[in-house]
CSV table of C-alpha atoms and ligand atoms in Angstrom, one decimal:
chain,number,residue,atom,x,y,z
A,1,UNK,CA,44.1,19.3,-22.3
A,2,UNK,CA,47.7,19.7,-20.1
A,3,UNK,CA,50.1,21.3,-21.4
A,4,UNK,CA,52.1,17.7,-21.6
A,5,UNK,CA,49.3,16.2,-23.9
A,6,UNK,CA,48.9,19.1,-26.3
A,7,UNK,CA,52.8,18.6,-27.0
A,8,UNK,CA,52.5,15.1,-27.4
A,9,UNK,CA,49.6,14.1,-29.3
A,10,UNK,CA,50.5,15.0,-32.7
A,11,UNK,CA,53.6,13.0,-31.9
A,12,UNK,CA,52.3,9.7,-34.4
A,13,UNK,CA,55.7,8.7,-35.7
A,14,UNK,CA,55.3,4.7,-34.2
A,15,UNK,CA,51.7,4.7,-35.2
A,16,UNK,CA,52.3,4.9,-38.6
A,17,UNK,CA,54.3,2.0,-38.5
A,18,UNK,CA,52.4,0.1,-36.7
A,19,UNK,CA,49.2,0.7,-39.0
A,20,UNK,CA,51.1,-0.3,-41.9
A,21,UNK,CA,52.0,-3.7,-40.1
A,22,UNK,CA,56.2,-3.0,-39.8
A,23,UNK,CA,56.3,-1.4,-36.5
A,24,UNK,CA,59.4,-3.7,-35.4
A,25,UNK,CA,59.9,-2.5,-31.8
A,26,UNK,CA,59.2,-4.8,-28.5
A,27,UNK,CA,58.6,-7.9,-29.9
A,28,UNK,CA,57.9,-10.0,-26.9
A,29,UNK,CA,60.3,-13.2,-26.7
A,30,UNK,CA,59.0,-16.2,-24.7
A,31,UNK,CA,62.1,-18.6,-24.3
A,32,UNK,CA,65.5,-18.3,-23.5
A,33,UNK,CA,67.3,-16.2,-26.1
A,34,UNK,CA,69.1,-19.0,-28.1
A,35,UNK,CA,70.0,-19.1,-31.6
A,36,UNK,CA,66.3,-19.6,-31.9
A,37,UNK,CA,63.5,-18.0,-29.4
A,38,UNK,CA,59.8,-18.7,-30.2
A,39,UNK,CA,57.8,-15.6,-30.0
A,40,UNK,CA,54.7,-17.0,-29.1
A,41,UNK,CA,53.8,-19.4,-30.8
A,42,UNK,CA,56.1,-18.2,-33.7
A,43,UNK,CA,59.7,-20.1,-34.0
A,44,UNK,CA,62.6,-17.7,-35.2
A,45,UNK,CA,66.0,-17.8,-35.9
A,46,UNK,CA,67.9,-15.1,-33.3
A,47,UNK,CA,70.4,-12.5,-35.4
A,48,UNK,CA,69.4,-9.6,-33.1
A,49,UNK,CA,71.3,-10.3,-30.0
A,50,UNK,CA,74.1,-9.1,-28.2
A,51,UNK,CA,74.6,-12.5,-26.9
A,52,UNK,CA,78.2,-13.0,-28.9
A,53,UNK,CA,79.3,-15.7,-26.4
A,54,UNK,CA,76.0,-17.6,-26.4
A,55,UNK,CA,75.9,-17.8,-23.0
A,56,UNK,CA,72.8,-16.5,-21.6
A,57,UNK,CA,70.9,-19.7,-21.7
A,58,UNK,CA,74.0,-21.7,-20.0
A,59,UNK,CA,73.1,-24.1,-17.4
A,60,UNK,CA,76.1,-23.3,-15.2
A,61,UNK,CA,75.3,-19.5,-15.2
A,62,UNK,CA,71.5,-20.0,-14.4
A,63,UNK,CA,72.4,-22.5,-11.4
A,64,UNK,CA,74.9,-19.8,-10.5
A,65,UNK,CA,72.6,-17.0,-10.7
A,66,UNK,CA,69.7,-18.9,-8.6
A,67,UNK,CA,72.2,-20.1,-5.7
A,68,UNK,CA,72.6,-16.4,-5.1
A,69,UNK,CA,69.2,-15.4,-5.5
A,70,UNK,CA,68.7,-18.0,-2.4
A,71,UNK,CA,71.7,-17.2,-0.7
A,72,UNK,CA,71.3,-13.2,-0.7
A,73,UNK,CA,68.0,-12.6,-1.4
A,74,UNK,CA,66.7,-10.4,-4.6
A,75,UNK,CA,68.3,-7.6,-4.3
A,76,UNK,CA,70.5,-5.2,-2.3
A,77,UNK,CA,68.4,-2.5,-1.3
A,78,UNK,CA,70.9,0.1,-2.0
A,79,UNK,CA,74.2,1.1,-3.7
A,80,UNK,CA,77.2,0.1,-3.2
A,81,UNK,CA,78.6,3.1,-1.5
A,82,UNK,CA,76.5,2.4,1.5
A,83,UNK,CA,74.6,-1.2,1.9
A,84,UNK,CA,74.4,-2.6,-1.0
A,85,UNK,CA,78.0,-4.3,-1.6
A,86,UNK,CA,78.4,-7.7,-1.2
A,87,UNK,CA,81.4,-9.9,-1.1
A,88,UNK,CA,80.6,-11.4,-5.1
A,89,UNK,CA,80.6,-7.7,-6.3
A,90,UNK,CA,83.9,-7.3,-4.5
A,91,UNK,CA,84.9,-10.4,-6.3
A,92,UNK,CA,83.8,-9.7,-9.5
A,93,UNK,CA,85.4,-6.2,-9.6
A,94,UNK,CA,88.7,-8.1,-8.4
A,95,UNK,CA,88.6,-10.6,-11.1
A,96,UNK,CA,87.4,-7.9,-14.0
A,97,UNK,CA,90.6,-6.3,-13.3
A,98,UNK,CA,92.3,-8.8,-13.1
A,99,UNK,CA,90.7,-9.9,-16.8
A,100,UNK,CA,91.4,-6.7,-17.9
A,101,UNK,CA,95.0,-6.2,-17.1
A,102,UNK,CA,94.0,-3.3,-14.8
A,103,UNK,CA,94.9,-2.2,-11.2
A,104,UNK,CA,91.4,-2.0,-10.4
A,105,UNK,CA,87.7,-2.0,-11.4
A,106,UNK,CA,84.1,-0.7,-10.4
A,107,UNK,CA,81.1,-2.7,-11.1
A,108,UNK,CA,77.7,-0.6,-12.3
A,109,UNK,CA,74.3,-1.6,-12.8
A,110,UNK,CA,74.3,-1.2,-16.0
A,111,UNK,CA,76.8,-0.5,-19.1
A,112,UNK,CA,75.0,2.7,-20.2
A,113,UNK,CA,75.6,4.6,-16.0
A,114,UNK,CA,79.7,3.5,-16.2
A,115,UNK,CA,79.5,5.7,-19.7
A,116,UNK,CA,77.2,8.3,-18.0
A,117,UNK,CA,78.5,8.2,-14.5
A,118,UNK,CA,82.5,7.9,-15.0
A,119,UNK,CA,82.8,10.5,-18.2
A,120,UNK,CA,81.5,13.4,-16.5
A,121,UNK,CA,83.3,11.9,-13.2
A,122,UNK,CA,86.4,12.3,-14.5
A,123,UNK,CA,87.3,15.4,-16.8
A,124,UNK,CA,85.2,18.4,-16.0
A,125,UNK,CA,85.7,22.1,-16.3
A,126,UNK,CA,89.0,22.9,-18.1
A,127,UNK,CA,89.2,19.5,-19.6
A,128,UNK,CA,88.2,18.7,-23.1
A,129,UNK,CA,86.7,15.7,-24.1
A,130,UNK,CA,87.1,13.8,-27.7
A,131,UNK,CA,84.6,11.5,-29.1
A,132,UNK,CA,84.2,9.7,-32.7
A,133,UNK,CA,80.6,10.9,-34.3
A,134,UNK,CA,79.8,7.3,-34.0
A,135,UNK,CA,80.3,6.6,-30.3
A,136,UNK,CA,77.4,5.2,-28.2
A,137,UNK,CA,74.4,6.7,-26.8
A,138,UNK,CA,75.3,6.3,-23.3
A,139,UNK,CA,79.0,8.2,-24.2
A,140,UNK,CA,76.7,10.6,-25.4
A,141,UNK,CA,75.1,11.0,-22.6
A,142,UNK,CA,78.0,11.1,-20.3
A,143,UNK,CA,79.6,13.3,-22.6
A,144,UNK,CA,76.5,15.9,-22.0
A,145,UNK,CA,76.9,15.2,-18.2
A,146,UNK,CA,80.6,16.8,-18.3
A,147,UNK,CA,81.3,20.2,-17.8
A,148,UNK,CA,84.4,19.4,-19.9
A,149,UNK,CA,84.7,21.6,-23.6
A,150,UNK,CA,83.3,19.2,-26.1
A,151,UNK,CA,84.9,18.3,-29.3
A,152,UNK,CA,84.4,15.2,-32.1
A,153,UNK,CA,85.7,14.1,-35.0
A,154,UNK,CA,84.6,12.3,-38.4
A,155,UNK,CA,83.7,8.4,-37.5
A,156,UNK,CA,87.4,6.5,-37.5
A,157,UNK,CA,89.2,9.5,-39.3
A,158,UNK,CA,92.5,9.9,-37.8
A,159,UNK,CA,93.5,12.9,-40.2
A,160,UNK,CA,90.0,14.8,-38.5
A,161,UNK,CA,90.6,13.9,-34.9
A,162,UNK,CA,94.2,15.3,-35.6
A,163,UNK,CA,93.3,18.4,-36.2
A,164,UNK,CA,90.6,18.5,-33.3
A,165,UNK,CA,93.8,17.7,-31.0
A,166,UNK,CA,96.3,20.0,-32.5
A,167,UNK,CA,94.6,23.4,-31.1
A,168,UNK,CA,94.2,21.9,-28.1
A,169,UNK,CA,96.3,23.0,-24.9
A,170,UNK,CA,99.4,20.7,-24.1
A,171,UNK,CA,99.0,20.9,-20.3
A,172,UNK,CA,95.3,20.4,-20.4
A,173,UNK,CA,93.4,17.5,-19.6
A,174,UNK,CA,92.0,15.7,-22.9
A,175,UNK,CA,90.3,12.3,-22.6
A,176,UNK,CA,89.4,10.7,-26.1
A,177,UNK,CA,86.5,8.1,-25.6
A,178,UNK,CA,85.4,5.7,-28.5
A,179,UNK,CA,83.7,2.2,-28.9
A,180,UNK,CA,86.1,-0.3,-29.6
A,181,UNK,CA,83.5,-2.4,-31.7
A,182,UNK,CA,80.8,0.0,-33.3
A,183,UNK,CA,77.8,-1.0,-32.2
A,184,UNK,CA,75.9,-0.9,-35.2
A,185,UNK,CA,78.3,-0.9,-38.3
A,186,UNK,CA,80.3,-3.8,-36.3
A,187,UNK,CA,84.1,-1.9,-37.5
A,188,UNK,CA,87.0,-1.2,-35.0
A,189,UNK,CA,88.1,1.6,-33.4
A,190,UNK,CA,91.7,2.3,-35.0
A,191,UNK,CA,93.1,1.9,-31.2
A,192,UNK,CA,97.0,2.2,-32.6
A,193,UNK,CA,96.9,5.2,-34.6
A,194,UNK,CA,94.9,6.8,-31.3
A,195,UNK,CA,97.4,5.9,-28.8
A,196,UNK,CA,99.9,7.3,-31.1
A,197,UNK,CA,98.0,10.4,-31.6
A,198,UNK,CA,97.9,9.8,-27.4
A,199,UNK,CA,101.5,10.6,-27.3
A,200,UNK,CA,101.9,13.1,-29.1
A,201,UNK,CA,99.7,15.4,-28.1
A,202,UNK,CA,99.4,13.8,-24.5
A,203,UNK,CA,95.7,12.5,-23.9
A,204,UNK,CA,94.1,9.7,-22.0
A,205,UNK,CA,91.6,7.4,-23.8
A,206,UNK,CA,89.0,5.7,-22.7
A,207,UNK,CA,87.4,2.7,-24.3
A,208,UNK,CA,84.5,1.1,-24.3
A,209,UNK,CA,84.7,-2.6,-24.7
A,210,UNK,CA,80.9,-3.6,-24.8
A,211,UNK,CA,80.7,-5.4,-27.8
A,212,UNK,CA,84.7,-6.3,-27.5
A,213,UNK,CA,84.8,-8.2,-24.5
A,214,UNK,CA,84.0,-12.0,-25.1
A,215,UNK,CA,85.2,-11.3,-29.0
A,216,UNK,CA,88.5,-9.7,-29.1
A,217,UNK,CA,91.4,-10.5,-27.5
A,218,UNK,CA,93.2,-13.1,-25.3
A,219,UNK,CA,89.9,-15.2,-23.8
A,220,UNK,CA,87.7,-12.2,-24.8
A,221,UNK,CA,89.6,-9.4,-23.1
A,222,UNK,CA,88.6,-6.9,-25.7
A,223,UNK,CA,89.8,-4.6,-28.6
A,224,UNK,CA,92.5,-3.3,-26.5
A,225,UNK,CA,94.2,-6.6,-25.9
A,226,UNK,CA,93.4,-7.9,-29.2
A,227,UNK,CA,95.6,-4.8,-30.3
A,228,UNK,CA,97.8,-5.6,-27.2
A,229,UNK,CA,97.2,-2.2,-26.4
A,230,UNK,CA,95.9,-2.5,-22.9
A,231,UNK,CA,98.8,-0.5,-20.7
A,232,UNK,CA,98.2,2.2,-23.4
A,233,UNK,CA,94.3,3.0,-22.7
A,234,UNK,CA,93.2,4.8,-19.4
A,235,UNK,CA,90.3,3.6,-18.9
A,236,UNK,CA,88.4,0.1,-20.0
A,237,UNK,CA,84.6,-0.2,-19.8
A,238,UNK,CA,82.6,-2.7,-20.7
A,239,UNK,CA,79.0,-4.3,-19.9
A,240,UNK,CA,77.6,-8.0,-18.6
A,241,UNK,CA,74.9,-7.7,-20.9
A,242,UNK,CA,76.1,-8.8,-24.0
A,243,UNK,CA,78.6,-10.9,-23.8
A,244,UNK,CA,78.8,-11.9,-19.6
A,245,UNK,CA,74.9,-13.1,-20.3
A,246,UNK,CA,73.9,-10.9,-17.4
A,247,UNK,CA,73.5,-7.0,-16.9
A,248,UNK,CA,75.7,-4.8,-15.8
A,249,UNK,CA,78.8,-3.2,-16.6
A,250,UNK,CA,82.1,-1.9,-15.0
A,251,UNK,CA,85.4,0.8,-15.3
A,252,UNK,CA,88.6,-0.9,-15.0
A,253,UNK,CA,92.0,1.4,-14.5
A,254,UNK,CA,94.7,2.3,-12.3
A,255,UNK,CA,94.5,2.5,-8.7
A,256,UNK,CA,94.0,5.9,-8.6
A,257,UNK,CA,91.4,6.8,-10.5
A,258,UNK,CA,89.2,4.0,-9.5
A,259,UNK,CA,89.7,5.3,-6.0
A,260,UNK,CA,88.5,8.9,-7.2
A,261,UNK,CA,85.8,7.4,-9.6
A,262,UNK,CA,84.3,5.1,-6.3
A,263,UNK,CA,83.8,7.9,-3.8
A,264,UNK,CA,82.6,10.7,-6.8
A,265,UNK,CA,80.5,9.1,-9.9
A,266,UNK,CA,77.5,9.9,-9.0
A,267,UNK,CA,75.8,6.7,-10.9
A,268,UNK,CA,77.7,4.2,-9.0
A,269,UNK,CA,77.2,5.8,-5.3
A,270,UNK,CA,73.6,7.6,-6.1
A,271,UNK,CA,71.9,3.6,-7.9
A,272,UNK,CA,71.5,0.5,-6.3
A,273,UNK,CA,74.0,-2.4,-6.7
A,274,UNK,CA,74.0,-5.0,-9.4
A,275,UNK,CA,71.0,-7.5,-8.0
A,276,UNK,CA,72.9,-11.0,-6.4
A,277,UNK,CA,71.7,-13.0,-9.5
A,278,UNK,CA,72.4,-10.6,-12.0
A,279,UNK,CA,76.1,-10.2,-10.3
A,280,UNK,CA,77.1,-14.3,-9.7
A,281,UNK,CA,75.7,-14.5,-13.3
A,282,UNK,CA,78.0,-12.4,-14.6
A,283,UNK,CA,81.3,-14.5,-12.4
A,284,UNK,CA,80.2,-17.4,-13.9
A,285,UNK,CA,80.5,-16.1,-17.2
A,286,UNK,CA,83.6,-14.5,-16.4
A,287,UNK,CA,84.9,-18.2,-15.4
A,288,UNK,CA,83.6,-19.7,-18.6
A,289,UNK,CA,85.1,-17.5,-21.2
A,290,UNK,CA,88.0,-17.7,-19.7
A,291,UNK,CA,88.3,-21.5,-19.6
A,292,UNK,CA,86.4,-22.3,-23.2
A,293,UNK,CA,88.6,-20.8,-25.5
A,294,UNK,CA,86.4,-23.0,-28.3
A,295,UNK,CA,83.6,-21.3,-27.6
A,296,UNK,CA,85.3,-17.7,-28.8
A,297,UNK,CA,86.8,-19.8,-31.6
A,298,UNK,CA,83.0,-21.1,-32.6
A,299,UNK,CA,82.0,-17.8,-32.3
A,300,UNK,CA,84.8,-16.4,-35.4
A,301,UNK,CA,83.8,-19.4,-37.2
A,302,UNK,CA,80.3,-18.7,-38.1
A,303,UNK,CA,81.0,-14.8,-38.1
A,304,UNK,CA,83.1,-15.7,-40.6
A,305,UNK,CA,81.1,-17.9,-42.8
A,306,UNK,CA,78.2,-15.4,-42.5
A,307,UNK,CA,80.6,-12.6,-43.7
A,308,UNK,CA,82.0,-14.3,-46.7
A,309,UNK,CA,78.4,-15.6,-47.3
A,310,UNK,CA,76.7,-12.2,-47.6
A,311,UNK,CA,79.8,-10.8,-49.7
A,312,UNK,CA,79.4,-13.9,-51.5
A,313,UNK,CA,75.5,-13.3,-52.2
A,314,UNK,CA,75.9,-8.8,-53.2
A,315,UNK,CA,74.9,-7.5,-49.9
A,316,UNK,CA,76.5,-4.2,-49.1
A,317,UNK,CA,78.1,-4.8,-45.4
A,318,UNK,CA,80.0,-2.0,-45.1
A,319,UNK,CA,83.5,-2.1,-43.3
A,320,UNK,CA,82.8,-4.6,-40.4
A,321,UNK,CA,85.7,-6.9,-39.0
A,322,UNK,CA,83.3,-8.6,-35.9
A,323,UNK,CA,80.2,-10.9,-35.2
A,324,UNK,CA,77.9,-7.6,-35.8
A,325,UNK,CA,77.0,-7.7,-39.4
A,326,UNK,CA,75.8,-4.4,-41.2
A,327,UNK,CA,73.1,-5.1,-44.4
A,328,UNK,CA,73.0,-1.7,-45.5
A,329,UNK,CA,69.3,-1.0,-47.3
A,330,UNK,CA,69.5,2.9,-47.0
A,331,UNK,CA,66.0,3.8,-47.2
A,332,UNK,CA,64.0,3.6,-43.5
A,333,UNK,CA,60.9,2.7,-45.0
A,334,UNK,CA,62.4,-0.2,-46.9
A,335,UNK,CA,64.4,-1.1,-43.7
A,336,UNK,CA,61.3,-1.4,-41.7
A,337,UNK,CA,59.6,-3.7,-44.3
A,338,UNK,CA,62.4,-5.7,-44.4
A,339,UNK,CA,62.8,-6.4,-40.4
A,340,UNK,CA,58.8,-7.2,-40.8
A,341,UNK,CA,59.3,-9.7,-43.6
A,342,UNK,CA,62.0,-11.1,-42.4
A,343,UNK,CA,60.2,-12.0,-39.3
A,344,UNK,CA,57.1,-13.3,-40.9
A,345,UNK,CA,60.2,-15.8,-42.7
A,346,UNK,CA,61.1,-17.0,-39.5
A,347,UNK,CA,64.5,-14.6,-38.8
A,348,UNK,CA,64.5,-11.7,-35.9
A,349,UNK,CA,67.1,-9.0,-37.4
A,350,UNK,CA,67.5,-4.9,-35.7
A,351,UNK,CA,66.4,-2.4,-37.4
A,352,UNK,CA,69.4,0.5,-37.7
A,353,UNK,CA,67.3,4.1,-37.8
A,354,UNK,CA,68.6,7.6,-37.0
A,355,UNK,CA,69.4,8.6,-34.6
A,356,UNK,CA,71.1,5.0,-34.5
A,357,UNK,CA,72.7,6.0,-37.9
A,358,UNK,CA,72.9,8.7,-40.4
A,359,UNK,CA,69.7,9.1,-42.5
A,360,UNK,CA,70.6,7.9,-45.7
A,361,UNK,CA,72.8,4.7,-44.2
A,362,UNK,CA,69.8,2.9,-42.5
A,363,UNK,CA,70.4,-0.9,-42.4
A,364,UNK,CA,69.6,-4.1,-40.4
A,365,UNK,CA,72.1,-5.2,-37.9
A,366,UNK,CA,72.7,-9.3,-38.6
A,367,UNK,CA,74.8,-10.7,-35.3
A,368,UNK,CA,76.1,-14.4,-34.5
A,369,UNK,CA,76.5,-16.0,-30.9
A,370,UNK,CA,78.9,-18.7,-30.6
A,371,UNK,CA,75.7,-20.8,-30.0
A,372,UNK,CA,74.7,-20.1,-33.9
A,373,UNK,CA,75.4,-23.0,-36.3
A,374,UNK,CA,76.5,-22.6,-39.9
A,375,UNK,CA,73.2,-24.2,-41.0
A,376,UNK,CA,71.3,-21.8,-39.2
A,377,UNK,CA,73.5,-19.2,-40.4
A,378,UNK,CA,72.9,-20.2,-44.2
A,379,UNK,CA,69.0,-20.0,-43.6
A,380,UNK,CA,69.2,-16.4,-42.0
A,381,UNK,CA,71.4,-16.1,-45.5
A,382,UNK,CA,69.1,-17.3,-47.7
A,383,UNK,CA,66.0,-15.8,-46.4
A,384,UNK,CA,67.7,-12.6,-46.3
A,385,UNK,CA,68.1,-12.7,-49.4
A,386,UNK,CA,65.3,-13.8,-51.2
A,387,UNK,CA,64.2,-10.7,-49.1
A,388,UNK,CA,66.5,-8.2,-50.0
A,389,UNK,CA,66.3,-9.4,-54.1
A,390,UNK,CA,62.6,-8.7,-54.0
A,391,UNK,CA,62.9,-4.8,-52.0
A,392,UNK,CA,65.6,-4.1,-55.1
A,393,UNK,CA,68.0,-3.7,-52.4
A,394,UNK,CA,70.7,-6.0,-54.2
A,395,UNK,CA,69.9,-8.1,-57.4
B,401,PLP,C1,78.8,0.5,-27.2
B,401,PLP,C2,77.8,0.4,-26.0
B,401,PLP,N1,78.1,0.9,-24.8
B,401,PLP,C3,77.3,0.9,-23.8
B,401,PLP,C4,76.1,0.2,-23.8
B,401,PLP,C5,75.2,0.2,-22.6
B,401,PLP,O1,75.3,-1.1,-22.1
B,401,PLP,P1,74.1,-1.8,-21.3
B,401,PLP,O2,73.1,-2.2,-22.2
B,401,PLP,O3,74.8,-2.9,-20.6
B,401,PLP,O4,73.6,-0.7,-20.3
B,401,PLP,C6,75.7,-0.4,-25.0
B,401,PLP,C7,74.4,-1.1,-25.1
B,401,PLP,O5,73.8,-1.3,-26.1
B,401,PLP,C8,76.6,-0.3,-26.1
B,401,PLP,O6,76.3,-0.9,-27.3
């Protein structure tokens, strides 16, 4: 046996799952993902997506994505830095910018390579970076990318990431990089008290907007306009696959830096471009949040039915103020059973398991699309409850 196997065979953790019938991992969807997919010939109701706008089954985007399959083909053959541009990129970085309130912007091939590919891009050696415990995987992984001194601070305490910043150099580089929406417990970054904290000890921050944009904000700028503190943050990310119904993702900022970060991060110039469907899909998008306010207001109208709803019925939801909906269970065994029962009742919930969380805070992650309907919303409700009643997770 190779070295490779020996390692690797005692490693059973998903089998034991699986054998007790709760593995909930790569459940393969066969329809559009609406407010309800059929998996097969099973018919759920869809709170696991990322989808907050609703968009991804939009007849305008699809038309708009298959003109430019026809038009350019299936792909680009190459990144951007060489032959793999093509004028709708340029367009959609133009516009993004332009969304965003920013000088300029880069489009990536994916949300998680802006995170990995402009962190480490743009503080390095000398430079300290500043992230929340709580930050995303892909911040993570750009924070392990940069030869910057790394530093954290307790999830959305400002008193902790004070004290990180007040043995810090002056004159040094810091850049402070945080989620504006928290992925998986759905609370805010607390963007004013950081930009003061900005100020006064003179840092940059970066924010990542992926589950912001399309929420927050003017026409679903983000957390940073919602807070009308876009001039304030450095850097804006954010991603096409949530939201923009699409994948990709992109840096917006000043002139400057997006000059520096265009001919140096290594995932935008060393990955191919954004495929043409993928990238018109994502315009389209663009062009429809922008012009359907109702859509975003739909969207707050449900989350906030579901959230008075699950107060309402006991369930412990934590501190969220967005469409991502936190149903703490804290116990992974439990939370596993209940993803599995709750799909046999017809509703398709995420599991939240370190390293996603802390051990003892394991939930499942309940999120509305603006294409969600309060009756549908009232099932997922009372199913989830009946659910959680019987696990002795609430009475
Ligand atoms: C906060 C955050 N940042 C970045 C990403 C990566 O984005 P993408 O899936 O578009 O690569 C995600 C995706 O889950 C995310 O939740």
């Amino acid at each position: 046996m190779g070295q490779l196997q020996e390692r690797y065979k005692n490693y059973r953790e998903p089998q034991k799952y699986m054998e007790a019938g709760v593995y909930p991992y790569f459940r393969a969807i066969t329809s559009k993902q609406g407010p309800e997919v059929t998996m097969g010939d099973h018919s759920v109701l869809m709170f696991g997506s990322n989808a907050y706008t609703g968009l991804t089954g939009d007849d305008r985007i699809i038309e708009a994505g298959k003109k430019a399959l026809e038009k350019y083909g299936s792909g680009c053959a190459g990144s951007r830095f060489l032959n793999g541009t093509l004028d709708i990129h340029v367009q959609l970085e133009k516009e993004l910018a332009e969304f965003e309130h920013k000088d300029d912007a880069l489009c990536f091939s994916t949300g998680f390579t802006v995170n990995s590919g402009v962190i480490p891009a743009v503080v390095g050696r000398g430079d300290y970076l500043i992230c929340d415990d709580r930050d995303h995987a892909s911040i993570v992984d750009g924070r392990r990318l940069s030869f910057a001194t790394q530093l954290h601070y307790k999830h959305n305490d400002m008193a902790d990431l004070e004290r990180v910043l007040q043995k810090l150099p002056h004159e040094a580089v810091k850049l402070i990089v945080v989620d504006g929406v928290f992925s998986m417990e759905g609370d805010l970054a607390k963007l004013p008290e950081i930009v003061e904290l900005k100020h006064k000890y003179n840092c940059s921050i970066m924010v990542d907007e992926a589950h912001g944009l399309g929420v927050f904000g003017k026409q679903g700028r983000g957390v940073c306009d919602h807070f009308g503190l876009s001039d304030e943050v450095d850097l804006i990310m954010g991603t096409f696959s949530k939201s923009l119904a699409s994948i990709g993702g992109f840096i917006a900022s000043d002139k400057d830096t997006i000059n520096y970060l265009r001919h140096t991060s290594r995932t935008y110039i060393f990955s191919a471009s954004d495929t043409p469907a993928a990238t018109a899909s994502a315009l389209e998008a663009l062009h429809i949040i922008q012009n359907e306010p109702e859509r975003i207001q739909h969207l707050w109208d449900v989350t906030n039915y579901a959230l008075k709803r699950f107060k309402e019925e006991g369930f412990e939801i934590g501190d969220t103020e967005s469409p991502i909906i936190p149903l703490y269970v804290h116990d992974v065994e439990k939370t596993f059973k209940i993803t599995a029962l709750a799909y046999e009742a017809g509703v398709f919930i995420n599991p939240v398991i370190p390293p996603a969380c802390a051990p003892q805070d394991t939930l499942v992650r309940f999120a509305l699309m603006a294409s969600h309907n309060q009756e549908q919303v009232e099932r997922g409700v009372q199913i989830l409850k009946k659910i959680f009643v019987e696990q002795g997770v609430i009475k």
